Every structure is written in C-alpha cells, then in structure tokens.
Coordinates of N, CA and C in Angstrom, one line a residue:
X18 N 31.8 -39.8 -10.8 CA 31.6 -38.7 -9.9 C 30.9 -37.6 -10.7
X19 N 29.9 -37.0 -10.0 CA 29.1 -36.0 -10.7 C 29.9 -34.7 -10.7
X20 N 29.7 -33.9 -11.7 CA 30.4 -32.6 -11.8 C 29.3 -31.5 -12.2
X21 N 29.4 -30.4 -11.5 CA 28.5 -29.3 -11.7 C 29.4 -28.2 -12.3
X22 N 29.1 -27.7 -13.5 CA 29.9 -26.6 -14.1 C 29.1 -25.3 -14.0
X23 N 29.9 -24.3 -13.5 CA 29.3 -22.9 -13.4 C 30.2 -22.0 -14.1
X24 N 29.6 -21.2 -15.0 CA 30.3 -20.2 -15.8 C 30.1 -18.8 -15.2
X25 N 31.1 -18.2 -14.7 CA 31.0 -16.8 -14.2 C 31.5 -15.9 -15.2
X26 N 30.7 -15.0 -15.7 CA 31.0 -14.0 -16.7 C 31.7 -12.8 -16.1
X27 N 31.4 -12.5 -14.8 CA 32.0 -11.3 -14.1 C 32.2 -11.7 -12.7
X28 N 32.9 -10.8 -11.9 CA 33.3 -11.1 -10.6 C 32.0 -11.3 -9.7
X29 N 31.0 -10.6 -10.0 CA 29.7 -10.7 -9.2 C 29.1 -12.1 -9.3
X30 N 29.4 -12.8 -10.4 CA 29.0 -14.2 -10.6 C 29.7 -15.1 -9.7
X31 N 31.0 -14.8 -9.5 CA 31.9 -15.6 -8.5 C 31.3 -15.4 -7.1
X32 N 31.0 -14.1 -6.8 CA 30.4 -13.8 -5.5 C 29.1 -14.6 -5.3
X33 N 28.3 -14.7 -6.3 CA 27.0 -15.4 -6.2 C 27.3 -16.9 -5.9
X34 N 28.3 -17.5 -6.5 CA 28.6 -18.9 -6.3 C 29.1 -19.0 -4.8
X35 N 29.9 -18.1 -4.3 CA 30.4 -18.1 -2.9 C 29.2 -18.1 -1.9
X36 N 28.3 -17.2 -2.2 CA 27.1 -17.1 -1.3 C 26.3 -18.4 -1.4
X37 N 26.1 -18.9 -2.5 CA 25.3 -20.2 -2.7 C 26.0 -21.3 -2.0
X38 N 27.3 -21.4 -2.1 CA 28.0 -22.4 -1.3 C 27.8 -22.3 0.2
X39 N 27.9 -21.1 0.7 CA 27.7 -20.9 2.1 C 26.3 -21.4 2.6
X40 N 25.4 -21.3 1.7 CA 24.0 -21.7 2.0 C 23.8 -23.2 2.0
X41 N 24.6 -23.9 1.2 CA 24.4 -25.4 1.0 C 25.4 -26.3 1.6
X42 N 26.6 -25.7 2.0 CA 27.6 -26.6 2.5 C 27.3 -27.0 4.0
X43 N 27.4 -28.3 4.3 CA 27.2 -28.7 5.6 C 28.3 -28.3 6.5
X44 N 28.0 -28.2 7.8 CA 29.1 -28.0 8.8 C 30.1 -29.1 8.7
X45 N 31.4 -28.8 9.0 CA 32.4 -29.8 9.1 C 32.9 -30.3 7.7
X46 N 32.8 -29.5 6.7 CA 33.2 -30.0 5.4 C 34.5 -29.3 4.9
X47 N 35.2 -29.9 4.0 CA 36.4 -29.5 3.4 C 36.2 -29.1 2.0
X48 N 36.6 -27.9 1.6 CA 36.5 -27.5 0.2 C 37.9 -27.3 -0.4
X49 N 38.2 -28.0 -1.4 CA 39.5 -28.0 -2.0 C 39.5 -27.2 -3.3
X50 N 40.2 -26.1 -3.3 CA 40.2 -25.2 -4.5 C 41.5 -25.3 -5.3
X51 N 41.4 -25.5 -6.6 CA 42.5 -25.6 -7.5 C 42.4 -24.7 -8.6
X52 N 43.5 -24.1 -9.0 CA 43.5 -23.1 -10.1 C 44.7 -22.3 -10.2
X53 N 45.0 -21.7 -11.3 CA 46.2 -21.0 -11.4 C 46.2 -19.6 -10.7
X54 N 47.3 -18.9 -10.6 CA 47.3 -17.6 -10.0 C 46.3 -16.7 -10.7
X55 N 45.5 -16.0 -9.9 CA 44.6 -15.1 -10.5 C 43.3 -15.7 -10.9
X56 N 43.1 -17.0 -10.7 CA 41.9 -17.7 -11.1 C 40.6 -17.3 -10.3
X57 N 40.8 -16.7 -9.1 CA 39.7 -16.3 -8.4 C 39.4 -17.1 -7.1
X58 N 40.4 -17.9 -6.7 CA 40.3 -18.7 -5.5 C 40.0 -17.8 -4.2
X59 N 40.8 -16.8 -4.0 CA 40.6 -15.9 -2.8 C 39.3 -15.2 -3.0
X60 N 38.9 -14.7 -4.1 CA 37.7 -14.0 -4.3 C 36.5 -14.9 -3.9
X61 N 36.5 -16.2 -4.3 CA 35.5 -17.1 -4.0 C 35.4 -17.3 -2.4
X62 N 36.6 -17.4 -1.8 CA 36.6 -17.5 -0.3 C 36.0 -16.3 0.3
X63 N 36.4 -15.1 -0.2 CA 35.8 -13.8 0.3 C 34.3 -13.8 0.3
X64 N 33.7 -14.3 -0.8 CA 32.3 -14.3 -0.9 C 31.7 -15.3 0.0
X65 N 32.3 -16.5 0.1 CA 31.8 -17.5 1.0 C 31.9 -17.0 2.5
X66 N 33.0 -16.4 2.8 CA 33.1 -15.9 4.2 C 32.1 -14.8 4.5
X67 N 31.9 -13.9 3.5 CA 31.0 -12.8 3.7 C 29.6 -13.3 4.0
X68 N 29.2 -14.4 3.3 CA 27.9 -15.0 3.5 C 27.8 -15.7 4.8
X69 N 29.0 -16.0 5.4 CA 29.0 -16.6 6.8 C 29.1 -15.5 7.9
X70 N 29.0 -14.3 7.5 CA 29.0 -13.2 8.5 C 30.4 -12.6 8.8
X71 N 31.3 -12.8 7.9 CA 32.7 -12.3 8.1 C 32.9 -11.1 7.0
X72 N 33.5 -10.0 7.5 CA 33.7 -8.9 6.5 C 34.6 -9.4 5.4
X73 N 34.3 -9.1 4.2 CA 35.1 -9.4 3.0 C 36.5 -8.9 3.1
X74 N 36.6 -7.7 3.7 CA 37.9 -7.0 3.9 C 38.9 -7.8 4.8
X75 N 38.3 -8.6 5.7 CA 39.2 -9.4 6.6 C 39.8 -10.6 5.8
X76 N 39.2 -11.0 4.8 CA 39.7 -12.2 4.1 C 40.8 -11.9 3.1
X77 N 41.9 -12.4 3.4 CA 43.1 -12.2 2.4 C 43.7 -13.6 2.2
X78 N 44.4 -13.7 1.1 CA 45.1 -15.0 0.9 C 46.1 -15.3 1.9
X79 N 46.0 -16.4 2.7 CA 46.9 -16.6 3.8 C 48.3 -17.2 3.3
X80 N 48.8 -16.8 2.2 CA 50.0 -17.4 1.6 C 51.2 -17.4 2.5
X81 N 51.4 -16.3 3.3 CA 52.6 -16.3 4.1 C 52.3 -16.9 5.5
X82 N 51.0 -16.8 6.0 CA 50.7 -17.4 7.3 C 50.2 -18.8 7.2
X83 N 49.8 -19.2 6.0 CA 49.3 -20.5 5.7 C 47.9 -20.8 6.1
X84 N 47.4 -20.3 7.2 CA 46.1 -20.5 7.6 C 45.5 -19.3 8.3
X85 N 44.3 -19.0 8.1 CA 43.5 -17.9 8.7 C 42.3 -18.5 9.3
X86 N 41.9 -18.0 10.4 CA 40.6 -18.3 11.0 C 39.7 -17.1 11.0
X87 N 38.4 -17.3 10.5 CA 37.4 -16.3 10.5 C 36.2 -16.8 11.2
X88 N 35.7 -15.9 12.1 CA 34.6 -16.3 12.9 C 33.4 -15.3 12.6
X89 N 32.3 -15.9 12.2 CA 31.1 -15.2 11.9 C 30.0 -16.0 12.4
X90 N 28.9 -16.1 11.6 CA 27.8 -17.0 12.0 C 28.3 -18.4 11.9
X91 N 29.3 -18.7 11.0 CA 29.9 -19.9 10.9 C 31.4 -19.7 11.0
X92 N 32.2 -20.6 11.5 CA 33.6 -20.5 11.5 C 34.2 -21.0 10.2
X93 N 35.2 -20.3 9.7 CA 35.8 -20.7 8.4 C 37.3 -20.7 8.7
X94 N 38.0 -21.9 8.3 CA 39.4 -22.0 8.3 C 39.9 -21.9 6.9
X95 N 40.8 -21.0 6.6 CA 41.2 -20.8 5.2 C 42.7 -21.1 5.1
X96 N 43.0 -22.2 4.5 CA 44.4 -22.6 4.2 C 44.9 -22.1 2.8
X97 N 46.2 -21.9 2.7 CA 46.8 -21.7 1.4 C 48.0 -22.5 1.3
X98 N 48.0 -23.5 0.4 CA 49.1 -24.4 0.3 C 50.1 -24.0 -0.8
X99 N 50.0 -22.8 -1.3 CA 50.9 -22.3 -2.4 C 52.4 -22.4 -2.0
X100 N 52.7 -22.1 -0.8 CA 54.1 -22.1 -0.3 C 54.5 -23.3 0.4
X101 N 53.6 -24.3 0.5 CA 53.9 -25.6 1.1 C 54.8 -26.4 0.2
X102 N 55.9 -26.9 0.7 CA 56.9 -27.6 -0.1 C 56.5 -29.1 -0.4
X103 N 55.8 -29.7 0.6 CA 55.4 -31.1 0.4 C 54.3 -31.4 1.4
X104 N 53.8 -32.6 1.3 CA 52.7 -33.0 2.2 C 53.1 -33.1 3.6
X105 N 54.3 -33.4 3.9 CA 54.8 -33.5 5.2 C 54.7 -32.2 5.9
X106 N 55.1 -31.1 5.2 CA 55.0 -29.8 5.8 C 53.6 -29.4 6.1
X107 N 52.7 -29.8 5.2 CA 51.2 -29.5 5.4 C 50.8 -30.3 6.7
X108 N 51.2 -31.5 6.8 CA 50.8 -32.3 7.9 C 51.2 -31.7 9.3
X109 N 52.4 -31.0 9.2 CA 52.9 -30.4 10.4 C 52.0 -29.3 10.9
X110 N 51.1 -28.8 10.1 CA 50.1 -27.8 10.5 C 49.0 -28.4 11.3
X111 N 48.9 -29.7 11.3 CA 47.8 -30.4 12.1 C 46.4 -30.2 11.4
X112 N 46.3 -30.5 10.1 CA 45.1 -30.2 9.4 C 43.9 -31.1 9.9
X113 N 44.2 -32.3 10.5 CA 43.1 -33.2 10.9 C 42.3 -32.5 12.0
X114 N 42.9 -31.7 12.8 CA 42.2 -31.0 13.9 C 41.1 -30.0 13.3
X115 N 41.5 -29.4 12.2 CA 40.5 -28.5 11.5 C 39.5 -29.4 10.7
X116 N 40.0 -30.4 10.1 CA 39.1 -31.3 9.3 C 38.0 -31.9 10.2
X117 N 38.3 -32.2 11.4 CA 37.4 -32.8 12.3 C 36.5 -31.8 13.1
X118 N 36.7 -30.6 12.8 CA 35.9 -29.5 13.5 C 34.6 -29.3 12.8
X119 N 33.6 -28.6 13.4 CA 32.3 -28.3 12.8 C 32.4 -27.1 11.8
X120 N 33.6 -26.6 11.7 CA 33.8 -25.4 10.8 C 33.9 -25.8 9.3
X121 N 33.8 -24.8 8.5 CA 34.1 -24.9 7.0 C 35.6 -24.8 6.9
X122 N 36.2 -25.7 6.1 CA 37.6 -25.6 5.9 C 37.8 -25.5 4.4
X123 N 38.5 -24.4 4.0 CA 38.7 -24.1 2.5 C 40.2 -24.1 2.3
X124 N 40.7 -24.8 1.3 CA 42.1 -24.9 1.0 C 42.4 -24.5 -0.4
X125 N 43.1 -23.4 -0.5 CA 43.6 -22.9 -1.8 C 44.8 -23.7 -2.2
X126 N 45.0 -24.0 -3.5 CA 46.1 -24.8 -4.0 C 46.1 -26.2 -3.4
X127 N 44.9 -26.7 -3.3 CA 44.7 -28.0 -2.6 C 45.4 -29.2 -3.4
X128 N 45.6 -29.0 -4.7 CA 46.2 -30.0 -5.5 C 47.6 -30.3 -5.0
X129 N 48.3 -29.3 -4.3 CA 49.6 -29.5 -3.8 C 49.7 -30.4 -2.6
X130 N 48.5 -30.6 -1.9 CA 48.5 -31.4 -0.7 C 47.4 -32.5 -0.8
X131 N 47.0 -32.9 -2.0 CA 45.9 -33.8 -2.2 C 45.9 -35.1 -1.4
X132 N 47.1 -35.6 -1.1 CA 47.2 -36.8 -0.3 C 46.9 -36.6 1.1
X133 N 46.8 -35.4 1.6 CA 46.5 -35.1 3.0 C 45.1 -34.8 3.2
X134 N 44.3 -34.7 2.2 CA 42.9 -34.2 2.3 C 42.0 -35.4 2.6
X135 N 40.9 -35.2 3.3 CA 40.0 -36.3 3.5 C 39.3 -36.7 2.2
X136 N 39.0 -38.0 2.1 CA 38.4 -38.5 0.9 C 37.0 -37.8 0.6
X137 N 36.3 -37.5 1.7 CA 35.0 -36.8 1.6 C 35.3 -35.3 1.5
X138 N 35.1 -34.7 0.4 CA 35.3 -33.2 0.2 C 34.6 -32.7 -1.0
X139 N 34.6 -31.4 -1.1 CA 34.1 -30.7 -2.3 C 35.3 -30.2 -3.0
X140 N 35.4 -30.5 -4.3 CA 36.6 -30.0 -5.1 C 36.1 -29.0 -6.1
X141 N 36.8 -27.9 -6.2 CA 36.4 -26.9 -7.1 C 37.6 -26.5 -7.9
X142 N 37.6 -26.8 -9.2 CA 38.6 -26.4 -10.1 C 38.2 -25.1 -10.8
X143 N 39.1 -24.1 -10.8 CA 38.8 -22.8 -11.4 C 39.7 -22.6 -12.6
X144 N 39.1 -22.1 -13.7 CA 39.8 -21.9 -14.9 C 39.5 -20.5 -15.4
X145 N 40.5 -19.7 -15.7 CA 40.4 -18.4 -16.3 C 39.9 -18.5 -17.7
X146 N 38.8 -17.9 -18.1 CA 38.3 -18.0 -19.5 C 38.2 -16.7 -20.2
X147 N 38.6 -15.6 -19.4 CA 38.6 -14.2 -20.0 C 39.0 -13.3 -18.9
X148 N 39.0 -12.0 -19.2 CA 39.5 -11.0 -18.2 C 38.8 -11.1 -16.9
X149 N 37.5 -11.2 -16.9 CA 36.7 -11.4 -15.6 C 35.9 -12.6 -15.6
X150 N 36.0 -13.5 -16.6 CA 35.2 -14.7 -16.6 C 36.0 -15.9 -16.2
X151 N 35.2 -16.8 -15.5 CA 35.8 -18.0 -14.9 C 34.9 -19.2 -15.2
X152 N 35.5 -20.4 -15.2 CA 34.8 -21.6 -15.3 C 35.1 -22.4 -14.0
X153 N 34.0 -22.8 -13.3 CA 34.2 -23.6 -12.1 C 33.6 -25.0 -12.3
X154 N 34.5 -26.0 -12.1 CA 34.0 -27.4 -12.1 C 34.0 -27.9 -10.7
X155 N 32.8 -28.2 -10.2 CA 32.6 -28.6 -8.8 C 32.2 -30.1 -8.7
X156 N 33.0 -30.8 -7.9 CA 32.8 -32.2 -7.7 C 32.6 -32.5 -6.2
X157 N 31.7 -33.4 -5.9 CA 31.5 -33.7 -4.5 C 31.7 -35.2 -4.3
X158 N 32.4 -35.5 -3.2 CA 32.7 -36.9 -2.9 C 32.2 -37.2 -1.5
X159 N 31.6 -38.4 -1.3 CA 31.2 -38.8 0.0 C 29.7 -38.5 0.3
X160 N 29.2 -39.2 1.3 CA 27.8 -39.0 1.7 C 27.5 -37.7 2.3
X161 N 28.5 -37.0 2.9 CA 28.2 -35.7 3.5 C 27.7 -34.7 2.5
X162 N 28.1 -34.9 1.2 CA 27.7 -34.0 0.2 C 26.6 -34.5 -0.8
X163 N 25.9 -35.6 -0.3 CA 25.0 -36.2 -1.2 C 24.0 -35.3 -1.9
X164 N 23.5 -34.3 -1.2 CA 22.5 -33.4 -1.8 C 23.1 -32.0 -2.2
X165 N 24.4 -31.8 -2.0 CA 25.0 -30.5 -2.2 C 24.9 -30.0 -3.7
X166 N 25.4 -30.8 -4.6 CA 25.4 -30.4 -6.0 C 24.0 -30.1 -6.6
X167 N 23.0 -31.0 -6.4 CA 21.7 -30.7 -6.9 C 21.1 -29.4 -6.3
X168 N 21.3 -29.2 -5.0 CA 20.8 -28.0 -4.3 C 21.6 -26.7 -4.8
X169 N 22.9 -26.9 -4.9 CA 23.7 -25.7 -5.5 C 23.2 -25.4 -6.9
X170 N 23.0 -26.4 -7.7 CA 22.5 -26.1 -9.1 C 21.2 -25.4 -9.0
X171 N 20.3 -25.8 -8.2 CA 19.0 -25.2 -8.0 C 19.1 -23.8 -7.7
X172 N 19.9 -23.5 -6.7 CA 20.1 -22.1 -6.2 C 20.7 -21.2 -7.3
X173 N 21.5 -21.8 -8.1 CA 22.2 -21.0 -9.2 C 21.4 -21.0 -10.5
X174 N 20.3 -21.7 -10.5 CA 19.5 -21.8 -11.7 C 20.1 -22.6 -12.8
X175 N 20.8 -23.7 -12.4 CA 21.5 -24.5 -13.4 C 20.8 -25.9 -13.5
X176 N 21.0 -26.5 -14.6 CA 20.5 -27.9 -14.8 C 21.6 -28.8 -14.2
X177 N 21.1 -29.9 -13.5 CA 22.0 -30.8 -13.0 C 21.4 -32.2 -13.1
X178 N 22.2 -33.1 -13.8 CA 21.7 -34.5 -13.9 C 22.5 -35.3 -12.9
X179 N 21.8 -35.7 -11.9 CA 22.4 -36.5 -10.8 C 22.5 -38.0 -11.2
X180 N 23.7 -38.5 -11.4 CA 23.9 -39.9 -11.8 C 23.4 -40.9 -10.8
X181 N 23.2 -40.5 -9.6 CA 22.7 -41.5 -8.6 C 21.2 -41.8 -8.8
X182 N 20.5 -40.9 -9.6 CA 19.1 -41.2 -9.9 C 18.9 -41.7 -11.3
X183 N 20.0 -42.0 -12.0 CA 19.9 -42.5 -13.4 C 19.6 -44.0 -13.4

C-alpha cells in the first residue's frame, strides 16, 4: 500500500492539507483519522470543511454527539469514535447509510471502529512532532482512490513514487 507523508511545521500547513484533500477527494469517500489527543484531527476536519463551503467555526469535535452533519458545496459527515465503547455501539449509529451516501465521511479515532469501516477508504495517521508541527501518513485503499495520492502530492508540492507504476 502506498503512503504519502506530509510534514506540517505549523497549523497553517495542516489547513493547507485539509484544503488540498477537499480538492482531490471523490464524492462518497470515507476518511479515517487516527492520532492521539491534540494531534490535530479536528483542525484538519475544520480546514476540509471550510474548503467545502462550511464555516470553520461550525466545525467542532462531535465527541458527545458522535456525529455532525455540515452542508456546504459538499456535504460532510463528521464522526468521533472517542467515546464509542465498541464496534457494536458504532454500528448502532447506522454508519452504512453515511458510507453509501455521496457525501464525504470523516471519522476521528477511526482505529477504535476499524472493523466497521469500508475496505475502500483514505487513512490518515497524525503524529505530534512538536508544539505546532505534525506528521501525516496518508494511505489510500481501493480503486476509488487510485489517483488521490499522486494528485494530493502534486498539489502539496511533494514527491510521490506510485508503486502501481513501478
């Protein structure tokens, strides 16, 4: 599986990644975010939502309500699995209905519900590397995402060696 690594030195770099994702992600995709508290998951979702025409101020971590819907130029469903006890509890939310929609679906703490996620998804692991710096490891699975990583790399000015062309 190919991996694109993006190093964000400051919060504006995280915002840049969110905007680029909004430009390259196809409709009807699931984005799985994993990382510790304070890693920048919600900030990334805010930037993604803003690029989809949603006010950044509207986007909060849905920890207590579990899911938020944001409507802009694109619809975004924002899940937070932090308080989910198990995959059965997540399934009770009816995630398939969202996964099968033309909207973007973003799930924070996705590692807690990995068995419930579609096989075809974009996975982003966030790592804190400093006060404002972060490392993003981005993996794409499935044909829906065949051109996403190379195009994302191009928009971010990064090198990307696509193993499918090797």
